[in-house]
Every structure is written in structure tokens, then in C-alpha cells.
PDB file of C-alpha atoms in Angstrom:
ATOM      1  CA  ILE A 661      45.188  29.222  53.486  1.00  0.00           C
ATOM      2  CA  PRO A 662      48.895  29.847  52.860  1.00  0.00           C
ATOM      3  CA  TYR A 663      50.810  32.773  54.273  1.00  0.00           C
ATOM      4  CA  ILE A 664      51.600  35.192  51.433  1.00  0.00           C
ATOM      5  CA  TYR A 665      54.843  37.010  52.150  1.00  0.00           C
ATOM      6  CA  SER A 666      54.825  40.769  51.670  1.00  0.00           C
ATOM      7  CA  LYS A 667      57.668  42.675  50.015  1.00  0.00           C
ATOM      8  CA  GLU A 668      58.720  43.816  53.472  1.00  0.00           C
ATOM      9  CA  ASP A 669      58.718  40.224  54.740  1.00  0.00           C
ATOM     10  CA  LEU A 670      60.906  39.058  51.863  1.00  0.00           C
ATOM     11  CA  SER A 671      63.293  41.961  52.258  1.00  0.00           C
ATOM     12  CA  LYS A 672      63.787  41.250  55.973  1.00  0.00           C
ATOM     13  CA  LEU A 673      64.020  37.497  55.393  1.00  0.00           C
ATOM     14  CA  PHE A 674      66.685  37.649  52.694  1.00  0.00           C
ATOM     15  CA  LYS A 675      68.608  40.288  54.646  1.00  0.00           C
ATOM     16  CA  GLU A 676      68.855  37.857  57.562  1.00  0.00           C
ATOM     17  CA  MET A 677      69.986  35.066  55.263  1.00  0.00           C
ATOM     18  CA  ASP A 678      72.644  37.248  53.655  1.00  0.00           C
ATOM     19  CA  SER A 679      74.026  38.116  57.081  1.00  0.00           C
ATOM     20  CA  LEU A 680      74.937  34.499  57.886  1.00  0.00           C
ATOM     21  CA  GLN A 681      78.654  34.219  58.540  1.00  0.00           C
ATOM     22  CA  PRO A 682      80.976  31.551  57.054  1.00  0.00           C
ATOM     23  CA  SER A 683      81.615  28.462  59.144  1.00  0.00           C
ATOM     24  CA  LEU A 684      84.663  26.196  59.198  1.00  0.00           C
ATOM     25  CA  ARG A 685      82.411  23.183  59.758  1.00  0.00           C
ATOM     26  CA  SER A 686      80.178  24.065  56.817  1.00  0.00           C
ATOM     27  CA  PRO A 687      82.141  26.445  54.554  1.00  0.00           C
ATOM     28  CA  THR A 688      79.407  26.850  51.912  1.00  0.00           C
ATOM     29  CA  LYS A 689      76.313  27.033  54.131  1.00  0.00           C
ATOM     30  CA  HIS A 690      76.203  30.841  54.095  1.00  0.00           C
ATOM     31  CA  LEU A 691      76.335  30.752  50.292  1.00  0.00           C
ATOM     32  CA  VAL A 692      73.649  28.065  50.027  1.00  0.00           C
ATOM     33  CA  VAL A 693      71.066  29.801  52.213  1.00  0.00           C
ATOM     34  CA  SER A 694      71.374  33.037  50.226  1.00  0.00           C
ATOM     35  CA  VAL A 695      70.531  31.243  46.987  1.00  0.00           C
ATOM     36  CA  ILE A 696      68.405  28.151  47.654  1.00  0.00           C
ATOM     37  CA  PHE A 697      65.542  30.028  49.315  1.00  0.00           C
ATOM     38  CA  ARG A 698      65.623  32.750  46.663  1.00  0.00           C
ATOM     39  CA  MET A 699      65.434  30.073  43.967  1.00  0.00           C
ATOM     40  CA  ILE A 700      62.431  28.445  45.647  1.00  0.00           C
ATOM     41  CA  TYR A 701      60.702  31.824  45.715  1.00  0.00           C
ATOM     42  CA  CYS A 702      61.785  33.253  42.352  1.00  0.00           C
ATOM     43  CA  CYS A 703      61.088  30.036  40.408  1.00  0.00           C
ATOM     44  CA  GLY A 704      58.085  28.774  42.362  1.00  0.00           C
ATOM     45  CA  LEU A 705      59.852  25.523  43.222  1.00  0.00           C
ATOM     46  CA  ARG A 706      58.816  22.893  45.705  1.00  0.00           C
ATOM     47  CA  PRO A 707      61.490  22.693  48.419  1.00  0.00           C
ATOM     48  CA  ILE A 708      62.369  19.131  47.454  1.00  0.00           C
ATOM     49  CA  GLU A 709      62.918  20.245  43.853  1.00  0.00           C
ATOM     50  CA  ALA A 710      65.541  22.750  44.965  1.00  0.00           C
ATOM     51  CA  ARG A 711      67.247  20.242  47.244  1.00  0.00           C
ATOM     52  CA  ARG A 712      67.442  17.601  44.506  1.00  0.00           C
ATOM     53  CA  LEU A 713      68.903  19.859  41.842  1.00  0.00           C
ATOM     54  CA  ARG A 714      72.099  18.421  40.437  1.00  0.00           C
ATOM     55  CA  ARG A 715      74.763  20.733  39.184  1.00  0.00           C
ATOM     56  CA  LYS A 716      74.141  19.627  35.595  1.00  0.00           C
ATOM     57  CA  ASP A 717      70.436  20.489  35.943  1.00  0.00           C
ATOM     58  CA  VAL A 718      71.214  24.199  36.224  1.00  0.00           C
ATOM     59  CA  ASN A 719      72.327  25.746  32.932  1.00  0.00           C
ATOM     60  CA  LEU A 720      73.976  29.036  33.788  1.00  0.00           C
ATOM     61  CA  PHE A 721      74.582  29.914  30.128  1.00  0.00           C
ATOM     62  CA  ASN A 722      70.966  30.049  28.980  1.00  0.00           C
ATOM     63  CA  GLY A 723      69.421  30.412  32.445  1.00  0.00           C
ATOM     64  CA  THR A 724      67.299  27.266  32.473  1.00  0.00           C
ATOM     65  CA  VAL A 725      66.750  24.795  35.285  1.00  0.00           C
ATOM     66  CA  ASN A 726      65.690  21.208  34.578  1.00  0.00           C
ATOM     67  CA  ILE A 727      63.259  19.852  37.160  1.00  0.00           C
ATOM     68  CA  LEU A 728      63.325  16.095  36.685  1.00  0.00           C
ATOM     69  CA  GLU A 729      61.029  13.388  38.064  1.00  0.00           C
ATOM     70  CA  SER A 730      59.086  15.740  40.281  1.00  0.00           C
ATOM     71  CA  LYS A 731      55.567  15.244  41.647  1.00  0.00           C
ATOM     72  CA  GLY A 732      53.635  12.898  39.382  1.00  0.00           C
ATOM     73  CA  HIS A 733      56.927  11.872  37.708  1.00  0.00           C
ATOM     74  CA  LYS A 734      56.793  15.002  35.570  1.00  0.00           C
ATOM     75  CA  ASP A 735      59.741  16.891  34.108  1.00  0.00           C
ATOM     76  CA  ARG A 736      59.703  20.589  33.348  1.00  0.00           C
ATOM     77  CA  ILE A 737      62.040  23.475  32.551  1.00  0.00           C
ATOM     78  CA  VAL A 738      62.061  26.664  34.612  1.00  0.00           C
ATOM     79  CA  VAL A 739      63.686  29.870  33.362  1.00  0.00           C
ATOM     80  CA  LEU A 740      65.769  32.010  35.699  1.00  0.00           C
ATOM     81  CA  SER A 741      65.433  35.771  35.675  1.00  0.00           C
ATOM     82  CA  GLU A 742      68.611  37.629  34.718  1.00  0.00           C
ATOM     83  CA  ASP A 743      69.203  38.696  38.336  1.00  0.00           C
ATOM     84  CA  MET A 744      68.701  35.142  39.580  1.00  0.00           C
ATOM     85  CA  ARG A 745      70.987  33.735  36.910  1.00  0.00           C
ATOM     86  CA  GLU A 746      73.734  36.187  37.879  1.00  0.00           C
ATOM     87  CA  LEU A 747      73.286  35.284  41.542  1.00  0.00           C
ATOM     88  CA  CYS A 748      73.570  31.584  40.671  1.00  0.00           C
ATOM     89  CA  ARG A 749      76.677  32.202  38.569  1.00  0.00           C
ATOM     90  CA  ASN A 750      78.442  33.974  41.426  1.00  0.00           C
ATOM     91  CA  TYR A 751      77.329  31.250  43.820  1.00  0.00           C
ATOM     92  CA  ASP A 752      78.520  28.474  41.524  1.00  0.00           C
ATOM     93  CA  GLN A 753      81.961  30.012  41.083  1.00  0.00           C
ATOM     94  CA  ARG A 754      82.485  30.403  44.825  1.00  0.00           C
ATOM     95  CA  VAL A 755      81.240  26.916  45.689  1.00  0.00           C
ATOM     96  CA  GLU A 756      83.262  25.403  42.836  1.00  0.00           C
ATOM     97  CA  ALA A 757      86.440  26.518  44.585  1.00  0.00           C
ATOM     98  CA  ILE A 758      85.408  24.526  47.670  1.00  0.00           C
ATOM     99  CA  HIS A 759      83.600  21.540  46.097  1.00  0.00           C
ATOM    100  CA  PRO A 760      85.082  21.199  42.574  1.00  0.00           C
ATOM    101  CA  GLU A 761      83.458  17.811  41.919  1.00  0.00           C
ATOM    102  CA  ARG A 762      80.133  18.290  43.648  1.00  0.00           C
ATOM    103  CA  ARG A 763      77.079  16.390  42.446  1.00  0.00           C
ATOM    104  CA  TYR A 764      74.358  18.696  43.689  1.00  0.00           C
ATOM    105  CA  PHE A 765      73.963  22.357  42.897  1.00  0.00           C
ATOM    106  CA  PHE A 766      73.374  22.893  46.610  1.00  0.00           C
ATOM    107  CA  GLN A 767      75.934  20.471  48.022  1.00  0.00           C
ATOM    108  CA  SER A 768      75.700  19.487  51.674  1.00  0.00           C
ATOM    109  CA  PRO A 769      78.896  18.779  53.614  1.00  0.00           C
ATOM    110  CA  SER A 770      77.146  15.828  55.251  1.00  0.00           C
ATOM    111  CA  VAL A 771      77.840  12.303  53.974  1.00  0.00           C
ATOM    112  CA  ARG A 772      74.173  11.468  54.518  1.00  0.00           C
ATOM    113  CA  GLY A 773      71.930  11.609  51.485  1.00  0.00           C
ATOM    114  CA  ASP A 774      74.823  11.469  49.023  1.00  0.00           C
ATOM    115  CA  GLY A 775      75.491  15.174  49.568  1.00  0.00           C
ATOM    116  CA  MET A 776      71.903  16.372  49.214  1.00  0.00           C
ATOM    117  CA  TYR A 777      70.522  18.669  51.896  1.00  0.00           C
ATOM    118  CA  SER A 778      67.744  16.996  53.885  1.00  0.00           C
ATOM    119  CA  MET A 779      64.239  18.194  54.751  1.00  0.00           C
ATOM    120  CA  GLU A 780      65.349  17.933  58.388  1.00  0.00           C
ATOM    121  CA  TRP A 781      67.903  20.646  57.624  1.00  0.00           C
ATOM    122  CA  ILE A 782      66.068  22.990  55.308  1.00  0.00           C
ATOM    123  CA  ILE A 783      62.840  23.462  57.310  1.00  0.00           C
ATOM    124  CA  PRO A 784      64.433  24.259  60.725  1.00  0.00           C
ATOM    125  CA  THR A 785      66.967  26.489  58.973  1.00  0.00           C
ATOM    126  CA  PHE A 786      64.179  28.446  57.286  1.00  0.00           C
ATOM    127  CA  ARG A 787      62.224  28.708  60.537  1.00  0.00           C
ATOM    128  CA  LYS A 788      65.280  30.147  62.259  1.00  0.00           C
ATOM    129  CA  PHE A 789      65.479  32.932  59.680  1.00  0.00           C
ATOM    130  CA  LEU A 790      61.749  33.593  60.009  1.00  0.00           C
ATOM    131  CA  GLN A 791      62.263  34.049  63.738  1.00  0.00           C
ATOM    132  CA  THR A 792      65.262  36.359  63.450  1.00  0.00           C
ATOM    133  CA  ALA A 793      63.430  38.390  60.787  1.00  0.00           C
ATOM    134  CA  GLY A 794      60.435  38.757  63.105  1.00  0.00           C
ATOM    135  CA  ILE A 795      57.950  37.110  60.723  1.00  0.00           C
ATOM    136  CA  SER A 796      55.362  35.228  62.758  1.00  0.00           C
ATOM    137  CA  GLY A 797      52.216  35.261  60.647  1.00  0.00           C
ATOM    138  CA  TYR A 798      48.781  36.344  61.803  1.00  0.00           C
ATOM    139  CA  GLY A 799      46.033  34.491  63.630  1.00  0.00           C
ATOM    140  CA  GLU A 800      46.140  30.796  62.828  1.00  0.00           C
ATOM    141  CA  ILE A 801      48.077  31.346  59.599  1.00  0.00           C
ATOM    142  CA  GLN A 802      51.744  30.617  60.217  1.00  0.00           C
ATOM    143  CA  PRO A 803      54.445  31.185  57.568  1.00  0.00           C
ATOM    144  CA  ARG A 804      56.053  28.082  56.091  1.00  0.00           C
ATOM    145  CA  LEU A 805      58.849  27.373  53.644  1.00  0.00           C
ATOM    146  CA  TYR A 806      56.332  26.089  51.086  1.00  0.00           C
ATOM    147  CA  ASP A 807      54.593  29.460  51.213  1.00  0.00           C
ATOM    148  CA  LEU A 808      57.460  30.981  49.209  1.00  0.00           C
ATOM    149  CA  ARG A 809      56.078  28.954  46.286  1.00  0.00           C
ATOM    150  CA  HIS A 810      52.536  30.082  47.065  1.00  0.00           C
ATOM    151  CA  THR A 811      53.712  33.696  47.169  1.00  0.00           C
ATOM    152  CA  PHE A 812      55.381  33.338  43.769  1.00  0.00           C
ATOM    153  CA  ALA A 813      52.196  31.918  42.244  1.00  0.00           C
ATOM    154  CA  THR A 814      49.914  34.523  43.801  1.00  0.00           C
ATOM    155  CA  LEU A 815      52.091  37.433  42.668  1.00  0.00           C
ATOM    156  CA  ALA A 816      52.366  35.913  39.183  1.00  0.00           C
ATOM    157  CA  LEU A 817      48.568  35.868  38.872  1.00  0.00           C
ATOM    158  CA  GLN A 818      48.250  39.392  40.221  1.00  0.00           C
ATOM    159  CA  ASN A 819      50.784  40.565  37.626  1.00  0.00           C
ATOM    160  CA  GLY A 820      48.931  39.074  34.680  1.00  0.00           C
ATOM    161  CA  VAL A 821      50.598  35.694  34.105  1.00  0.00           C
ATOM    162  CA  ASP A 822      47.963  33.456  32.538  1.00  0.00           C
ATOM    163  CA  ILE A 823      46.821  30.271  34.265  1.00  0.00           C
ATOM    164  CA  LYS A 824      48.164  27.893  31.615  1.00  0.00           C
ATOM    165  CA  THR A 825      51.660  29.409  31.762  1.00  0.00           C
ATOM    166  CA  LEU A 826      51.661  29.448  35.562  1.00  0.00           C
ATOM    167  CA  SER A 827      50.482  25.850  35.685  1.00  0.00           C
ATOM    168  CA  GLY A 828      53.436  24.832  33.515  1.00  0.00           C
ATOM    169  CA  ILE A 829      55.920  26.763  35.653  1.00  0.00           C
ATOM    170  CA  LEU A 830      54.606  25.170  38.848  1.00  0.00           C
ATOM    171  CA  GLY A 831      54.474  21.681  37.360  1.00  0.00           C
ATOM    172  CA  HIS A 832      50.782  21.170  38.050  1.00  0.00           C
ATOM    173  CA  SER A 833      48.922  18.346  36.346  1.00  0.00           C
ATOM    174  CA  SER A 834      46.242  20.710  35.029  1.00  0.00           C
ATOM    175  CA  SER A 835      45.435  24.394  34.693  1.00  0.00           C
ATOM    176  CA  GLY A 836      42.186  23.717  36.537  1.00  0.00           C
ATOM    177  CA  PHE A 837      44.071  22.743  39.683  1.00  0.00           C
ATOM    178  CA  THR A 838      46.121  25.951  39.511  1.00  0.00           C
ATOM    179  CA  LEU A 839      42.980  28.022  38.965  1.00  0.00           C
ATOM    180  CA  ASP A 840      41.081  26.413  41.855  1.00  0.00           C
ATOM    181  CA  THR A 841      44.016  26.802  44.244  1.00  0.00           C
ATOM    182  CA  TYR A 842      45.142  30.340  43.528  1.00  0.00           C
ATOM    183  CA  THR A 843      41.814  31.958  42.718  1.00  0.00           C
ATOM    184  CA  HIS A 844      40.814  30.928  46.235  1.00  0.00           C
ATOM    185  CA  VAL A 845      44.028  32.416  47.654  1.00  0.00           C
ATOM    186  CA  THR A 846      43.697  35.743  45.841  1.00  0.00           C
ATOM    187  CA  MET A 847      40.007  36.056  46.759  1.00  0.00           C
ATOM    188  CA  LYS A 848      40.907  35.462  50.406  1.00  0.00           C
ATOM    189  CA  MET A 849      43.529  38.215  50.198  1.00  0.00           C
ATOM    190  CA  GLN A 850      41.034  40.599  48.618  1.00  0.00           C
ATOM    191  CA  GLN A 851      38.507  39.861  51.368  1.00  0.00           C
ATOM    192  CA  GLU A 852      41.112  40.544  54.061  1.00  0.00           C
ATOM    193  CA  ALA A 853      42.050  43.821  52.374  1.00  0.00           C
ATOM    194  CA  ALA A 854      38.373  44.838  52.192  1.00  0.00           C
ATOM    195  CA  ASN A 855      37.907  44.030  55.887  1.00  0.00           C
ATOM    196  CA  LYS A 856      40.946  46.111  56.853  1.00  0.00           C
ATOM    197  CA  MET A 857      39.671  49.038  54.777  1.00  0.00           C
ATOM    198  CA  ASP A 858      36.245  48.717  56.398  1.00  0.00           C
ATOM    199  CA  GLN A 859      37.843  48.831  59.868  1.00  0.00           C
ATOM    200  CA  PHE A 860      39.881  51.870  58.854  1.00  0.00           C
ATOM    201  CA  MET A 861      36.802  53.731  57.616  1.00  0.00           C
ATOM    202  CA  LYS A 862      34.924  52.964  60.849  1.00  0.00           C
ATOM    203  CA  MET A 863      37.831  54.386  62.858  1.00  0.00           C
ATOM    204  CA  ARG A 864      37.663  57.612  60.839  1.00  0.00           C
ATOM    205  CA  LEU A 865      33.931  57.891  61.376  1.00  0.00           C
TER     206      LEU A 865
END
């Protein structure tokens, strides 16, 4: 069962990311962390899809992002919200001044990986922000980076996005897979909410 981030969790998490100070060693890191994790969440991306994004894959004029050769060798197009597009525009302009000929949208200063941020960087970085934000999960369910994608999908279903559309956004091979995965997640959340309400009513009695 994934950890579904609450609005409070996300607010605290992104606040911590936005507070990162510039570094001489990595002059764009503070800009990257403010945008890459928001893009994973707001677009329902797999972390590797965000890391692999080339600059030419992100169209800041029409707000579309091309996800190429992802899981199952599938391509898809994801649409940015207006707020996310504006955030990406501001980010791109600031990074352009530092890396005018960068290949990746999120360009790493490291020479390893041809300038693409590694999984060995993104996961520990995310965990650090979870810790500073005080988000530790509950019971055996621990928050992960991938759970930003799960949170996007769960909230999309709760807000009326149909399974076929959501399946396309997530890049799933079938709507049935999306339905099986996220119906289970939302039912688990409903059961937890019912249990909490039951405990509350017993306390009142």
C-alpha cells in the first residue's frame, strides 16, 4: 500500500524544498529540487521519466511534455497545468543563464550520466526533505518518492477523472491495471477513515 501524501504533507514538503539555498558547487540544485519533485507529483510521472526529460521534450509554449520510450517502450504526452507551466518557464529562464546549452531539462552538474541526475541522487535528496519536513509515515507504510505519483493518481480518481484518461496520463498498458491498482488504494483509504471515525465515536461514548 503506497503512502498517500496529504495536503499538509505536500505543503510542508515543498516549503522545505523551496528553502534550499544556492550552492557554488551546484548552482542550479536549489532550482531543480523546487521543480522536479513538483513535476513528478503534478504530472503523475515516474521518477525516471522526470530525470530523463530533455530540454526539447518540454514545450513551454503549449504546456506539453513528451515522455519518450518509457516503461514498455511507450511514448505519451502529458499536459502541464497553467501554474506548473509558469513555474517551468521561470525555472528554464534561470537555468538557461547558467547552462545555456544543456541537454536535459533538469541538468546535473556532474559529468556522470551525460548530465542526467541519477537515481542515487534523487532518492536520498527526497528522503532528506521528508525528514526535515517531519513526514515519517504511519505503521509499516513509509513515504517514498514514487508515492508522489500514487498520490496524483488517487486524487485524480477522487476528483472524477475517468479511468481511461488516468491510464493514458500515467502511461499504463491498460485501463484495467489502473483500475485494479487505484481502486484498491482508495478502498484502503476509505477503510482507514472509517476506522478512525469509529475510534472517535467510541471515545465520545
